[in-house]
CSV table of C-alpha atoms in Angstrom, one decimal:
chain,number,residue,atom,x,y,z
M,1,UNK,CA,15.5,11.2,-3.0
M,2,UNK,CA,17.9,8.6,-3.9
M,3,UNK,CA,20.1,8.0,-0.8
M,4,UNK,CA,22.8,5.5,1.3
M,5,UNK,CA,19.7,3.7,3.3
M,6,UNK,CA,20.3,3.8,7.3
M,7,UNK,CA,21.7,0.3,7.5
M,8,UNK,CA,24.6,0.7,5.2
M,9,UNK,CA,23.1,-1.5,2.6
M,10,UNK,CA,23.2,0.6,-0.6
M,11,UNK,CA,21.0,3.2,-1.8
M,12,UNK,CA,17.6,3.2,-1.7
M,13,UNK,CA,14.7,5.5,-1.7
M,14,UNK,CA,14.2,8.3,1.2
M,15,UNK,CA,10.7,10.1,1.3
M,16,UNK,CA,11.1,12.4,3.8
M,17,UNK,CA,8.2,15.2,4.8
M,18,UNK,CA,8.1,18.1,7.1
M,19,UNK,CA,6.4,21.0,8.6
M,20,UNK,CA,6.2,24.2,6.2
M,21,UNK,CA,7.1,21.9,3.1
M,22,UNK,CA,5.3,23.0,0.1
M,23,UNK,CA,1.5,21.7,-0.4
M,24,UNK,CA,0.5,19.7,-3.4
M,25,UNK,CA,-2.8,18.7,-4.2
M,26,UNK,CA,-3.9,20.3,-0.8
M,27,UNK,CA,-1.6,18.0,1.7
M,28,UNK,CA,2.1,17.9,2.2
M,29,UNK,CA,3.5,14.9,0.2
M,30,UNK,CA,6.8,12.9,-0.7
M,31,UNK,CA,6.4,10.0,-2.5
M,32,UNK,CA,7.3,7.6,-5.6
M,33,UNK,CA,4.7,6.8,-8.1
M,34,UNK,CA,4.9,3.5,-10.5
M,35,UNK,CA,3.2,3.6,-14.0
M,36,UNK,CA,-0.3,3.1,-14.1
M,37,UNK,CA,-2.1,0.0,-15.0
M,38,UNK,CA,-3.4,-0.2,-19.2
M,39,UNK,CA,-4.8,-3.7,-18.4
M,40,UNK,CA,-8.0,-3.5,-16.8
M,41,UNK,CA,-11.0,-5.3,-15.3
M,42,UNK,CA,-12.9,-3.5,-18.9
M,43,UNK,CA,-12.9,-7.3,-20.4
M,44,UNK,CA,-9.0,-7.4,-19.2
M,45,UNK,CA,-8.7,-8.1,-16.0
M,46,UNK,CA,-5.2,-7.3,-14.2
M,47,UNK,CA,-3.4,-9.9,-12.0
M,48,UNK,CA,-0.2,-8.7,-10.6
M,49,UNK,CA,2.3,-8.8,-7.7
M,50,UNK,CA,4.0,-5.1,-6.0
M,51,UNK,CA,7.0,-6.1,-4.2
M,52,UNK,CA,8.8,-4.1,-2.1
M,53,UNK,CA,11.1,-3.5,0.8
M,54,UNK,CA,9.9,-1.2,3.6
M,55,UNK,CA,12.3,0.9,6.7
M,56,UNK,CA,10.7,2.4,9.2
M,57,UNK,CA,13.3,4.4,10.6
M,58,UNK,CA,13.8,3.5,14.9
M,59,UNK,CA,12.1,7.4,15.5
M,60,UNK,CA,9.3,6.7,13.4
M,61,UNK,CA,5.9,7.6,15.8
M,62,UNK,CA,2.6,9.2,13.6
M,63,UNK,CA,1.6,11.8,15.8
M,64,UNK,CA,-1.0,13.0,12.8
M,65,UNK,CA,-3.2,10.5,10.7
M,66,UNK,CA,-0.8,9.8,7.1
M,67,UNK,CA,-1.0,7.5,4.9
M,68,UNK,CA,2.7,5.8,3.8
M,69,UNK,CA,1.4,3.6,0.9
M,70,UNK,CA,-1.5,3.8,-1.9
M,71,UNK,CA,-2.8,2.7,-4.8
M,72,UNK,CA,-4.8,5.4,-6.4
M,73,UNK,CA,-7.4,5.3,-9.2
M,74,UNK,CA,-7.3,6.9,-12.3
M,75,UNK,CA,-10.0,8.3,-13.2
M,76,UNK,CA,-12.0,8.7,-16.5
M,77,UNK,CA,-12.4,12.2,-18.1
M,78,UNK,CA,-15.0,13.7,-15.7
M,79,UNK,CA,-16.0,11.0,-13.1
M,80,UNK,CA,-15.3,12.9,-10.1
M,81,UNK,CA,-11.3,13.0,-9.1
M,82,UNK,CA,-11.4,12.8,-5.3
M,83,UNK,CA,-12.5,9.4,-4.3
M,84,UNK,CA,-11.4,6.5,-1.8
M,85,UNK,CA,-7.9,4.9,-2.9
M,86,UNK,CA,-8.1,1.4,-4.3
M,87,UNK,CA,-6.4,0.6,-1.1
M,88,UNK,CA,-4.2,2.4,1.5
M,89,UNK,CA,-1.7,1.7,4.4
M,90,UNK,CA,-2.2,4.1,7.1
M,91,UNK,CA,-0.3,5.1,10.5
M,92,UNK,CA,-1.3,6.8,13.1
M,93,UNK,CA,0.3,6.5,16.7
M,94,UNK,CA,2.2,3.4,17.3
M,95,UNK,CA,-0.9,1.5,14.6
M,96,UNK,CA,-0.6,0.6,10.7
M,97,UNK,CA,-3.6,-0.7,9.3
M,98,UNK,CA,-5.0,-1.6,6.0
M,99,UNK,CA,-8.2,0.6,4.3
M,100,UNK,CA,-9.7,-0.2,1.0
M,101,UNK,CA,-13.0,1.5,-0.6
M,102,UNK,CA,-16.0,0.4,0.9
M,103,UNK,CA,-17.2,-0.3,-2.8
M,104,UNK,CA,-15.9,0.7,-5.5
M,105,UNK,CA,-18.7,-0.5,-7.6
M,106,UNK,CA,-20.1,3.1,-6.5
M,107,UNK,CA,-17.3,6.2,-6.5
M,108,UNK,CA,-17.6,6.8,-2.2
M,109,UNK,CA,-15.4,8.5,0.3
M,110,UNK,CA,-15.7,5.2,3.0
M,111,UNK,CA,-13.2,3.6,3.7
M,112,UNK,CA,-13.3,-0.3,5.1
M,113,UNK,CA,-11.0,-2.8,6.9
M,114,UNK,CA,-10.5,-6.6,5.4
M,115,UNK,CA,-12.0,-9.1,6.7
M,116,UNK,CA,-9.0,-10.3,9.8
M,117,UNK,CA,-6.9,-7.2,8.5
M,118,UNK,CA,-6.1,-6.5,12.2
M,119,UNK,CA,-3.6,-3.4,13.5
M,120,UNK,CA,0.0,-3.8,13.0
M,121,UNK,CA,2.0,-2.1,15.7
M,122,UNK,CA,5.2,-0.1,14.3
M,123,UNK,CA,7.3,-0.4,17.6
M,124,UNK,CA,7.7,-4.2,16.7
M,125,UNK,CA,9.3,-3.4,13.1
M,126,UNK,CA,10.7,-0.2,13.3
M,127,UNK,CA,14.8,0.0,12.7
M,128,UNK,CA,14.7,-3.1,10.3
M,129,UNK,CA,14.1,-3.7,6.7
M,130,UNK,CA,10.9,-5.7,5.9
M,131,UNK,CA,9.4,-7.5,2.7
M,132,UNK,CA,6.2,-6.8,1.7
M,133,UNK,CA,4.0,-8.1,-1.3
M,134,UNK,CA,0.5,-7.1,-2.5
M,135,UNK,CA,-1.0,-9.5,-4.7
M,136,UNK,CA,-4.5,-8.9,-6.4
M,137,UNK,CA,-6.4,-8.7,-9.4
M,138,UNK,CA,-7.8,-5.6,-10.7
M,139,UNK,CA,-11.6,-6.0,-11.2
M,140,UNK,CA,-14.9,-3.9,-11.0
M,141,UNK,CA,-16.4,-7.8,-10.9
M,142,UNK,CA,-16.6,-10.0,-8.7
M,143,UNK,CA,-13.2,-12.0,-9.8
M,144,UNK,CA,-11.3,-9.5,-8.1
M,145,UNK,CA,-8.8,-10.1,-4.4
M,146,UNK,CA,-6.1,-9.3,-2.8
M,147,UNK,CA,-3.6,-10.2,-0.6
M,148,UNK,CA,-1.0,-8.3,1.6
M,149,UNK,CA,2.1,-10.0,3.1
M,150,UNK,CA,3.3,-7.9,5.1
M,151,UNK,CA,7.2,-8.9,6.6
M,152,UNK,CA,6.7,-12.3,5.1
M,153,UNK,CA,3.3,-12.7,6.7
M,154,UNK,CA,0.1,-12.8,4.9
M,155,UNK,CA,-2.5,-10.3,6.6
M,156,UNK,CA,-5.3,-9.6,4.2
M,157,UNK,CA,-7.2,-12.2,2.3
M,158,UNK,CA,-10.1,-10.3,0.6
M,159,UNK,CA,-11.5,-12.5,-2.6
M,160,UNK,CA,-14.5,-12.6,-4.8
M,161,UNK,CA,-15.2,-8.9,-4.6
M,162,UNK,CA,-14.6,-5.4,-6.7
M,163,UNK,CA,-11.7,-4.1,-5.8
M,164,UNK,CA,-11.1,-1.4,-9.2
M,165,UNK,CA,-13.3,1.5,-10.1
M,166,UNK,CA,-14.7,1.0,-13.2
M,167,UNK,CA,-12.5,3.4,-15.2
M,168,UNK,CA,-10.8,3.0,-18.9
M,169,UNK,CA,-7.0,2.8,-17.3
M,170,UNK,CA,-6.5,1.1,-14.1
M,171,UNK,CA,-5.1,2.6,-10.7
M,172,UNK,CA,-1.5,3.4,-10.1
M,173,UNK,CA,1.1,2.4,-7.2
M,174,UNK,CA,2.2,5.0,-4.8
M,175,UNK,CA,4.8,4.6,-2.2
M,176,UNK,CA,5.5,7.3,0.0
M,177,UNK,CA,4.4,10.0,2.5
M,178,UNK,CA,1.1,12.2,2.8
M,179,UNK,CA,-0.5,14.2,5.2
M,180,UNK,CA,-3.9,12.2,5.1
M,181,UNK,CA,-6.2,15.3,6.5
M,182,UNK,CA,-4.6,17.9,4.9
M,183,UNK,CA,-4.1,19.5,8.3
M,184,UNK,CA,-0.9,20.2,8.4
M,185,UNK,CA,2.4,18.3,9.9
M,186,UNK,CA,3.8,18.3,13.8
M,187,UNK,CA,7.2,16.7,13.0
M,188,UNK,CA,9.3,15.7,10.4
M,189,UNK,CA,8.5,11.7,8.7
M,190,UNK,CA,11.1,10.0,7.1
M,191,UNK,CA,10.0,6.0,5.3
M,192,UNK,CA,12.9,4.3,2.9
M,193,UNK,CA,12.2,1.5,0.4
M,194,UNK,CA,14.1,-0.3,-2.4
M,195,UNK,CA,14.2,-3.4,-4.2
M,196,UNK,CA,10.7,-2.3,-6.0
M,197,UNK,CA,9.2,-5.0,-8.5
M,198,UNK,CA,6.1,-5.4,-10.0
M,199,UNK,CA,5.3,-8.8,-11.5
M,200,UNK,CA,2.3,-10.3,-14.0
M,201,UNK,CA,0.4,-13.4,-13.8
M,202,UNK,CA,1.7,-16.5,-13.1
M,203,UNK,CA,4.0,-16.1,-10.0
M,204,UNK,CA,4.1,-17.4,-6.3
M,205,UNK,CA,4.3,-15.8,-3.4
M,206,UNK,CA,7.5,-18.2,-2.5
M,207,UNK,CA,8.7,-16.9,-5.6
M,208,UNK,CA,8.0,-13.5,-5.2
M,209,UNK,CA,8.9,-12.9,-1.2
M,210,UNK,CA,12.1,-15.0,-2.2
M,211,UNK,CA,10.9,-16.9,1.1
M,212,UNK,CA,7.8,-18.9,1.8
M,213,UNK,CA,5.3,-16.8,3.8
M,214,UNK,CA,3.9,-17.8,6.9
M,215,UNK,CA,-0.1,-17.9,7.0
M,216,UNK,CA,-1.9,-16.8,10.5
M,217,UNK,CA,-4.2,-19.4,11.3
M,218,UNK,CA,-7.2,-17.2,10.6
M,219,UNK,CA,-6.8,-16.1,7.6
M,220,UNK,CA,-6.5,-19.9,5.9
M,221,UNK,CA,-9.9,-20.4,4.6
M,222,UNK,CA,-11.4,-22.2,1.6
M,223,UNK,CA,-12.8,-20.5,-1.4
M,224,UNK,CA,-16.4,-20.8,-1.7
């Protein structure tokens, strides 16, 4: 729902998810979906930038395995529906972490951690807003990457690799809440974010944050 956000600031959007909520597609879900992507990496590759700002409210403590942001394919008429997202933020405990597709040259179930992806711990940002950015381009080739800034920071570097299943449309932006195991929920999750905008080719991340991002040490690297 749209709501007054925690901090006073406005409205923004509240996924919230509980116990006994209704299942659909086999899991207990809230979330908001953006429009999926008509370019593709078909002989149209896809570069864009997902900006958004993330609250995690001062509670917030994943007692189950869930997933709070995804982009998922879309797939052809029928190639098999139920595969690994393009790429995932999951939380479980005090841990966020990053998980994209093992390959998506092949339609698996694996999932795989970027190269210096690390764990982020939610006790250090919880009760605060954050900016966060993905930037990539959508490929089945080997001209596809991403990168995630995550609170200003850039955490994932992954270049020169598929990162797109090779369907006709391209994958779609889902922020929000799910029950990852479709097990059922312990305690009620509430996530808030606002100030949502995608962006095309040609952009920085300066430009995009609004700020200039800070770069851990391990993760600036040349191209080969």
């Amino acid at each position: 729902e749209i709501a007054e956000t925690p901090t006073g600031e406005g409205p923004g959007h509240r996924n919230k998810v509980a116990p006994g909520d209704p299942i659909t597609y086999g899991a207990i879900r809230a979330s908001v979906a953006y429009g999926r992507e008509a370019a593709h990496n078909n002989g149209n590759a896809a570069e864009r930038w997902y900006r958004w700002d993330w609250y995690f409210p001062p509670d917030f403590y994943a007692e189950e395995l869930i997933s709070v942001m995804q982009f998922h394919d879309t797939p052809d008429s029928g190639a098999l529906p139920v595969i690994f997202p393009n790429f995932e933020f999951m939380a479980q405990g005090d841990d966020l972490w990053v998980w994209t597709p093992l390959s998506c040259v092949v339609r698996g179930q694996t999932p795989r951690y970027p190269p210096d992806a690390g764990i982020l711990k939610i006790s250090s940002i919880r009760g605060r807003w954050l900016r966060c950015a993905i930037h990539c381009n959508w490929s089945n080739a080997s001209d596809g990457y991403m990168e995630v800034y995550f609170d200003g920071t850039l955490i994932v570097r992954d270049w020169f690799r598929p990162n797109s299943y090779a369907d006709l449309i391209g994958p779609y932006w889902v922020v929000g809440i799910y029950d990852w195991t479709h097990g059922g929920l312990s305690r009620e999750y509430q996530l808030w974010h606002r100030n949502v905008k995608i962006y095309n080719s040609g952009h920085t991340a300066h430009e995009v944050l609004g700020v200039a991002p800070r770069n851990p040490e391990q993760l600036l690297v040349s191209a080969p």
